[in-house]
């Protein structure tokens, strides 16, 4: 299944995330693609991601006939604050130069001349957009205009920040990528802005941030009724309420299971019940 961004570019409806895979990144990316994932998420941020090992996997996949155009590659610009000791750009350069150097390094790592999606890993502050964010966003817009990025987006963004960005950006984001807590109505405020602005909402930590929901007897009962697992119920729930989910599974069987999450439908009552568990966990 694919979704269509507001600039008419298609994006696969489930994404494989490569954070925290360390030296196993290349093997797991190959396994994920061979299992059926078409979209890969990474970042040029050495403390959490091995982008160059994603690139190694792409070279191996190419040898097996999986061409660049068959895959959707998403990577991110991470500011100096989010980097460790090693930055993939000159940390003393101005922000526009940092973004240009970061994407050029990403393109080299990934052996390509464009990425399907380029995401600002997070604004410089939690509640507002500062001048630094606007400078970085302009540099990201430039990548979109020159074709190095086919769509652009922002991650770890609050509702206020997203509202500001949509109001003032020359090019508004096509994607948002946020951690999704059931106790926050599954990031309801941000998702509503995305819906209104035709932005694709990518949700991460759907399982890890919501272990109590996944383990809830009601979710288990829905899974049993449908002959599936609790993880798939959560991923299907995410899709049916309008999200594009990410999974970072390291397990071949789980990769297959996660991809089968679109093979069944939850009822309106199931959706309501799962939403209610999140809200009650908040009380
Ligand atoms: N923008 C950001 O700041 C940011 C931050 C964090 C993450 N991300 C992105 O989002 C991706 C996913 O991160 P995440 O936090 O959602 O996932 P994650 O931390 O990689 O964890 C997924 C967890 O779910 C389990 N799991 C997956 N499928 C399962 C199944 N069918 N049955 C049972 N357990 C299952 C996995 O266990 P097994 O390994 O045993 O399957 C793992 O413990 C990352 O790799 C990264 O690309 C972005």
JSON list of N, CA, C and O in Angstrom, two decimals, residues 25-59:
[
{"chain": "A", "resi": 25, "resn": "UNK", "atom": "N", "xyz": [23.30, -3.10, 11.33]},
{"chain": "A", "resi": 25, "resn": "UNK", "atom": "CA", "xyz": [22.42, -2.30, 10.46]},
{"chain": "A", "resi": 25, "resn": "UNK", "atom": "C", "xyz": [22.31, -2.86, 9.05]},
{"chain": "A", "resi": 25, "resn": "UNK", "atom": "O", "xyz": [21.19, -3.02, 8.53]},
{"chain": "A", "resi": 26, "resn": "UNK", "atom": "N", "xyz": [23.45, -3.18, 8.44]},
{"chain": "A", "resi": 26, "resn": "UNK", "atom": "CA", "xyz": [23.41, -3.61, 7.02]},
{"chain": "A", "resi": 26, "resn": "UNK", "atom": "C", "xyz": [22.62, -4.91, 6.88]},
{"chain": "A", "resi": 26, "resn": "UNK", "atom": "O", "xyz": [21.76, -5.05, 6.01]},
{"chain": "A", "resi": 27, "resn": "UNK", "atom": "N", "xyz": [22.90, -5.87, 7.78]},
{"chain": "A", "resi": 27, "resn": "UNK", "atom": "CA", "xyz": [22.19, -7.16, 7.69]},
{"chain": "A", "resi": 27, "resn": "UNK", "atom": "C", "xyz": [20.68, -6.95, 7.88]},
{"chain": "A", "resi": 27, "resn": "UNK", "atom": "O", "xyz": [19.87, -7.50, 7.13]},
{"chain": "A", "resi": 28, "resn": "UNK", "atom": "N", "xyz": [20.32, -6.12, 8.86]},
{"chain": "A", "resi": 28, "resn": "UNK", "atom": "CA", "xyz": [18.89, -5.94, 9.15]},
{"chain": "A", "resi": 28, "resn": "UNK", "atom": "C", "xyz": [18.16, -5.17, 8.04]},
{"chain": "A", "resi": 28, "resn": "UNK", "atom": "O", "xyz": [17.00, -5.47, 7.74]},
{"chain": "A", "resi": 29, "resn": "UNK", "atom": "N", "xyz": [18.84, -4.21, 7.43]},
{"chain": "A", "resi": 29, "resn": "UNK", "atom": "CA", "xyz": [18.19, -3.48, 6.33]},
{"chain": "A", "resi": 29, "resn": "UNK", "atom": "C", "xyz": [17.95, -4.44, 5.15]},
{"chain": "A", "resi": 29, "resn": "UNK", "atom": "O", "xyz": [16.87, -4.44, 4.55]},
{"chain": "A", "resi": 30, "resn": "UNK", "atom": "N", "xyz": [18.94, -5.27, 4.87]},
{"chain": "A", "resi": 30, "resn": "UNK", "atom": "CA", "xyz": [18.74, -6.25, 3.79]},
{"chain": "A", "resi": 30, "resn": "UNK", "atom": "C", "xyz": [17.58, -7.17, 4.10]},
{"chain": "A", "resi": 30, "resn": "UNK", "atom": "O", "xyz": [16.72, -7.43, 3.26]},
{"chain": "A", "resi": 31, "resn": "UNK", "atom": "N", "xyz": [17.57, -7.66, 5.34]},
{"chain": "A", "resi": 31, "resn": "UNK", "atom": "CA", "xyz": [16.50, -8.57, 5.76]},
{"chain": "A", "resi": 31, "resn": "UNK", "atom": "C", "xyz": [15.14, -7.88, 5.67]},
{"chain": "A", "resi": 31, "resn": "UNK", "atom": "O", "xyz": [14.16, -8.48, 5.21]},
{"chain": "A", "resi": 32, "resn": "UNK", "atom": "N", "xyz": [15.09, -6.63, 6.09]},
{"chain": "A", "resi": 32, "resn": "UNK", "atom": "CA", "xyz": [13.82, -5.89, 6.06]},
{"chain": "A", "resi": 32, "resn": "UNK", "atom": "C", "xyz": [13.32, -5.75, 4.61]},
{"chain": "A", "resi": 32, "resn": "UNK", "atom": "O", "xyz": [12.15, -5.99, 4.33]},
{"chain": "A", "resi": 33, "resn": "UNK", "atom": "N", "xyz": [14.23, -5.39, 3.71]},
{"chain": "A", "resi": 33, "resn": "UNK", "atom": "CA", "xyz": [13.81, -5.21, 2.31]},
{"chain": "A", "resi": 33, "resn": "UNK", "atom": "C", "xyz": [13.41, -6.56, 1.72]},
{"chain": "A", "resi": 33, "resn": "UNK", "atom": "O", "xyz": [12.39, -6.68, 1.04]},
{"chain": "A", "resi": 34, "resn": "UNK", "atom": "N", "xyz": [14.19, -7.60, 2.04]},
{"chain": "A", "resi": 34, "resn": "UNK", "atom": "CA", "xyz": [13.85, -8.93, 1.51]},
{"chain": "A", "resi": 34, "resn": "UNK", "atom": "C", "xyz": [12.55, -9.45, 2.13]},
{"chain": "A", "resi": 34, "resn": "UNK", "atom": "O", "xyz": [11.86, -10.27, 1.52]},
{"chain": "A", "resi": 35, "resn": "UNK", "atom": "N", "xyz": [12.20, -8.94, 3.30]},
{"chain": "A", "resi": 35, "resn": "UNK", "atom": "CA", "xyz": [10.93, -9.34, 3.93]},
{"chain": "A", "resi": 35, "resn": "UNK", "atom": "C", "xyz": [9.75, -8.59, 3.33]},
{"chain": "A", "resi": 35, "resn": "UNK", "atom": "O", "xyz": [8.60, -8.97, 3.55]},
{"chain": "A", "resi": 36, "resn": "UNK", "atom": "N", "xyz": [10.04, -7.47, 2.65]},
{"chain": "A", "resi": 36, "resn": "UNK", "atom": "CA", "xyz": [8.95, -6.74, 1.99]},
{"chain": "A", "resi": 36, "resn": "UNK", "atom": "C", "xyz": [8.87, -5.25, 2.29]},
{"chain": "A", "resi": 36, "resn": "UNK", "atom": "O", "xyz": [8.03, -4.56, 1.73]},
{"chain": "A", "resi": 37, "resn": "UNK", "atom": "N", "xyz": [9.71, -4.75, 3.20]},
{"chain": "A", "resi": 37, "resn": "UNK", "atom": "CA", "xyz": [9.69, -3.29, 3.45]},
{"chain": "A", "resi": 37, "resn": "UNK", "atom": "C", "xyz": [10.23, -2.56, 2.23]},
{"chain": "A", "resi": 37, "resn": "UNK", "atom": "O", "xyz": [11.23, -2.96, 1.65]},
{"chain": "A", "resi": 38, "resn": "UNK", "atom": "N", "xyz": [9.55, -1.46, 1.89]},
{"chain": "A", "resi": 38, "resn": "UNK", "atom": "CA", "xyz": [9.98, -0.66, 0.73]},
{"chain": "A", "resi": 38, "resn": "UNK", "atom": "C", "xyz": [10.52, 0.69, 1.17]},
{"chain": "A", "resi": 38, "resn": "UNK", "atom": "O", "xyz": [11.06, 1.43, 0.36]},
{"chain": "A", "resi": 39, "resn": "UNK", "atom": "N", "xyz": [10.29, 1.04, 2.44]},
{"chain": "A", "resi": 39, "resn": "UNK", "atom": "CA", "xyz": [10.73, 2.36, 2.93]},
{"chain": "A", "resi": 39, "resn": "UNK", "atom": "C", "xyz": [11.67, 2.19, 4.12]},
{"chain": "A", "resi": 39, "resn": "UNK", "atom": "O", "xyz": [11.40, 1.41, 5.04]},
{"chain": "A", "resi": 40, "resn": "UNK", "atom": "N", "xyz": [12.77, 2.93, 4.07]},
{"chain": "A", "resi": 40, "resn": "UNK", "atom": "CA", "xyz": [13.81, 2.84, 5.11]},
{"chain": "A", "resi": 40, "resn": "UNK", "atom": "C", "xyz": [14.01, 4.23, 5.71]},
{"chain": "A", "resi": 40, "resn": "UNK", "atom": "O", "xyz": [14.19, 5.21, 4.97]},
{"chain": "A", "resi": 41, "resn": "UNK", "atom": "N", "xyz": [14.04, 4.28, 7.03]},
{"chain": "A", "resi": 41, "resn": "UNK", "atom": "CA", "xyz": [14.28, 5.55, 7.73]},
{"chain": "A", "resi": 41, "resn": "UNK", "atom": "C", "xyz": [15.65, 5.49, 8.41]},
{"chain": "A", "resi": 41, "resn": "UNK", "atom": "O", "xyz": [15.99, 4.51, 9.07]},
{"chain": "A", "resi": 42, "resn": "UNK", "atom": "N", "xyz": [16.44, 6.55, 8.21]},
{"chain": "A", "resi": 42, "resn": "UNK", "atom": "CA", "xyz": [17.73, 6.63, 8.88]},
{"chain": "A", "resi": 42, "resn": "UNK", "atom": "C", "xyz": [17.99, 8.09, 9.25]},
{"chain": "A", "resi": 42, "resn": "UNK", "atom": "O", "xyz": [17.10, 8.93, 9.16]},
{"chain": "A", "resi": 43, "resn": "UNK", "atom": "N", "xyz": [19.20, 8.39, 9.68]},
{"chain": "A", "resi": 43, "resn": "UNK", "atom": "CA", "xyz": [19.58, 9.78, 9.98]},
{"chain": "A", "resi": 43, "resn": "UNK", "atom": "C", "xyz": [21.10, 9.87, 9.91]},
{"chain": "A", "resi": 43, "resn": "UNK", "atom": "O", "xyz": [21.79, 8.87, 10.17]},
{"chain": "A", "resi": 44, "resn": "UNK", "atom": "N", "xyz": [21.59, 11.06, 9.58]},
{"chain": "A", "resi": 44, "resn": "UNK", "atom": "CA", "xyz": [23.04, 11.25, 9.57]},
{"chain": "A", "resi": 44, "resn": "UNK", "atom": "C", "xyz": [23.45, 11.69, 10.99]},
{"chain": "A", "resi": 44, "resn": "UNK", "atom": "O", "xyz": [23.79, 12.84, 11.23]},
{"chain": "A", "resi": 45, "resn": "UNK", "atom": "N", "xyz": [23.36, 10.74, 11.90]},
{"chain": "A", "resi": 45, "resn": "UNK", "atom": "CA", "xyz": [23.55, 10.99, 13.33]},
{"chain": "A", "resi": 45, "resn": "UNK", "atom": "C", "xyz": [24.20, 9.74, 13.94]},
{"chain": "A", "resi": 45, "resn": "UNK", "atom": "O", "xyz": [23.51, 8.78, 14.29]},
{"chain": "A", "resi": 46, "resn": "UNK", "atom": "N", "xyz": [25.53, 9.80, 14.02]},
{"chain": "A", "resi": 46, "resn": "UNK", "atom": "CA", "xyz": [26.27, 8.57, 14.37]},
{"chain": "A", "resi": 46, "resn": "UNK", "atom": "C", "xyz": [25.96, 7.99, 15.74]},
{"chain": "A", "resi": 46, "resn": "UNK", "atom": "O", "xyz": [26.16, 6.80, 15.96]},
{"chain": "A", "resi": 47, "resn": "UNK", "atom": "N", "xyz": [25.45, 8.81, 16.65]},
{"chain": "A", "resi": 47, "resn": "UNK", "atom": "CA", "xyz": [25.20, 8.23, 17.99]},
{"chain": "A", "resi": 47, "resn": "UNK", "atom": "C", "xyz": [24.03, 7.26, 17.98]},
{"chain": "A", "resi": 47, "resn": "UNK", "atom": "O", "xyz": [23.93, 6.40, 18.85]},
{"chain": "A", "resi": 48, "resn": "UNK", "atom": "N", "xyz": [23.11, 7.39, 17.04]},
{"chain": "A", "resi": 48, "resn": "UNK", "atom": "CA", "xyz": [21.96, 6.47, 17.02]},
{"chain": "A", "resi": 48, "resn": "UNK", "atom": "C", "xyz": [21.83, 5.65, 15.73]},
{"chain": "A", "resi": 48, "resn": "UNK", "atom": "O", "xyz": [21.13, 4.64, 15.74]},
{"chain": "A", "resi": 49, "resn": "UNK", "atom": "N", "xyz": [22.43, 6.12, 14.64]},
{"chain": "A", "resi": 49, "resn": "UNK", "atom": "CA", "xyz": [22.21, 5.48, 13.34]},
{"chain": "A", "resi": 49, "resn": "UNK", "atom": "C", "xyz": [23.55, 5.23, 12.63]},
{"chain": "A", "resi": 49, "resn": "UNK", "atom": "O", "xyz": [24.48, 6.03, 12.78]},
{"chain": "A", "resi": 50, "resn": "UNK", "atom": "N", "xyz": [23.58, 4.20, 11.84]},
{"chain": "A", "resi": 50, "resn": "UNK", "atom": "CA", "xyz": [24.75, 3.92, 11.00]},
{"chain": "A", "resi": 50, "resn": "UNK", "atom": "C", "xyz": [24.30, 4.08, 9.54]},
{"chain": "A", "resi": 50, "resn": "UNK", "atom": "O", "xyz": [24.02, 3.10, 8.85]},
{"chain": "A", "resi": 51, "resn": "UNK", "atom": "N", "xyz": [24.20, 5.34, 9.11]},
{"chain": "A", "resi": 51, "resn": "UNK", "atom": "CA", "xyz": [23.69, 5.60, 7.77]},
{"chain": "A", "resi": 51, "resn": "UNK", "atom": "C", "xyz": [24.55, 4.94, 6.68]},
{"chain": "A", "resi": 51, "resn": "UNK", "atom": "O", "xyz": [24.02, 4.44, 5.68]},
{"chain": "A", "resi": 52, "resn": "UNK", "atom": "N", "xyz": [25.86, 4.92, 6.91]},
{"chain": "A", "resi": 52, "resn": "UNK", "atom": "CA", "xyz": [26.73, 4.34, 5.86]},
{"chain": "A", "resi": 52, "resn": "UNK", "atom": "C", "xyz": [26.50, 2.83, 5.75]},
{"chain": "A", "resi": 52, "resn": "UNK", "atom": "O", "xyz": [26.67, 2.25, 4.67]},
{"chain": "A", "resi": 53, "resn": "UNK", "atom": "N", "xyz": [26.09, 2.19, 6.85]},
{"chain": "A", "resi": 53, "resn": "UNK", "atom": "CA", "xyz": [25.79, 0.75, 6.77]},
{"chain": "A", "resi": 53, "resn": "UNK", "atom": "C", "xyz": [24.44, 0.51, 6.07]},
{"chain": "A", "resi": 53, "resn": "UNK", "atom": "O", "xyz": [24.24, -0.54, 5.46]},
{"chain": "A", "resi": 54, "resn": "UNK", "atom": "N", "xyz": [23.54, 1.48, 6.17]},
{"chain": "A", "resi": 54, "resn": "UNK", "atom": "CA", "xyz": [22.32, 1.40, 5.35]},
{"chain": "A", "resi": 54, "resn": "UNK", "atom": "C", "xyz": [22.75, 1.39, 3.88]},
{"chain": "A", "resi": 54, "resn": "UNK", "atom": "O", "xyz": [22.28, 0.60, 3.06]},
{"chain": "A", "resi": 55, "resn": "UNK", "atom": "N", "xyz": [23.70, 2.27, 3.56]},
{"chain": "A", "resi": 55, "resn": "UNK", "atom": "CA", "xyz": [24.24, 2.33, 2.19]},
{"chain": "A", "resi": 55, "resn": "UNK", "atom": "C", "xyz": [24.88, 1.01, 1.77]},
{"chain": "A", "resi": 55, "resn": "UNK", "atom": "O", "xyz": [24.69, 0.56, 0.64]},
{"chain": "A", "resi": 56, "resn": "UNK", "atom": "N", "xyz": [25.62, 0.38, 2.69]},
{"chain": "A", "resi": 56, "resn": "UNK", "atom": "CA", "xyz": [26.21, -0.94, 2.36]},
{"chain": "A", "resi": 56, "resn": "UNK", "atom": "C", "xyz": [25.12, -1.94, 2.00]},
{"chain": "A", "resi": 56, "resn": "UNK", "atom": "O", "xyz": [25.26, -2.72, 1.05]},
{"chain": "A", "resi": 57, "resn": "UNK", "atom": "N", "xyz": [24.03, -1.91, 2.78]},
{"chain": "A", "resi": 57, "resn": "UNK", "atom": "CA", "xyz": [22.91, -2.83, 2.49]},
{"chain": "A", "resi": 57, "resn": "UNK", "atom": "C", "xyz": [22.34, -2.55, 1.11]},
{"chain": "A", "resi": 57, "resn": "UNK", "atom": "O", "xyz": [22.02, -3.48, 0.35]},
{"chain": "A", "resi": 58, "resn": "UNK", "atom": "N", "xyz": [22.26, -1.26, 0.75]},
{"chain": "A", "resi": 58, "resn": "UNK", "atom": "CA", "xyz": [21.68, -0.91, -0.56]},
{"chain": "A", "resi": 58, "resn": "UNK", "atom": "C", "xyz": [22.56, -1.45, -1.69]},
{"chain": "A", "resi": 58, "resn": "UNK", "atom": "O", "xyz": [22.04, -1.91, -2.72]},
{"chain": "A", "resi": 59, "resn": "UNK", "atom": "N", "xyz": [23.87, -1.41, -1.48]},
{"chain": "A", "resi": 59, "resn": "UNK", "atom": "CA", "xyz": [24.78, -1.95, -2.51]},
{"chain": "A", "resi": 59, "resn": "UNK", "atom": "C", "xyz": [24.57, -3.46, -2.68]},
{"chain": "A", "resi": 59, "resn": "UNK", "atom": "O", "xyz": [24.52, -3.97, -3.79]}
]
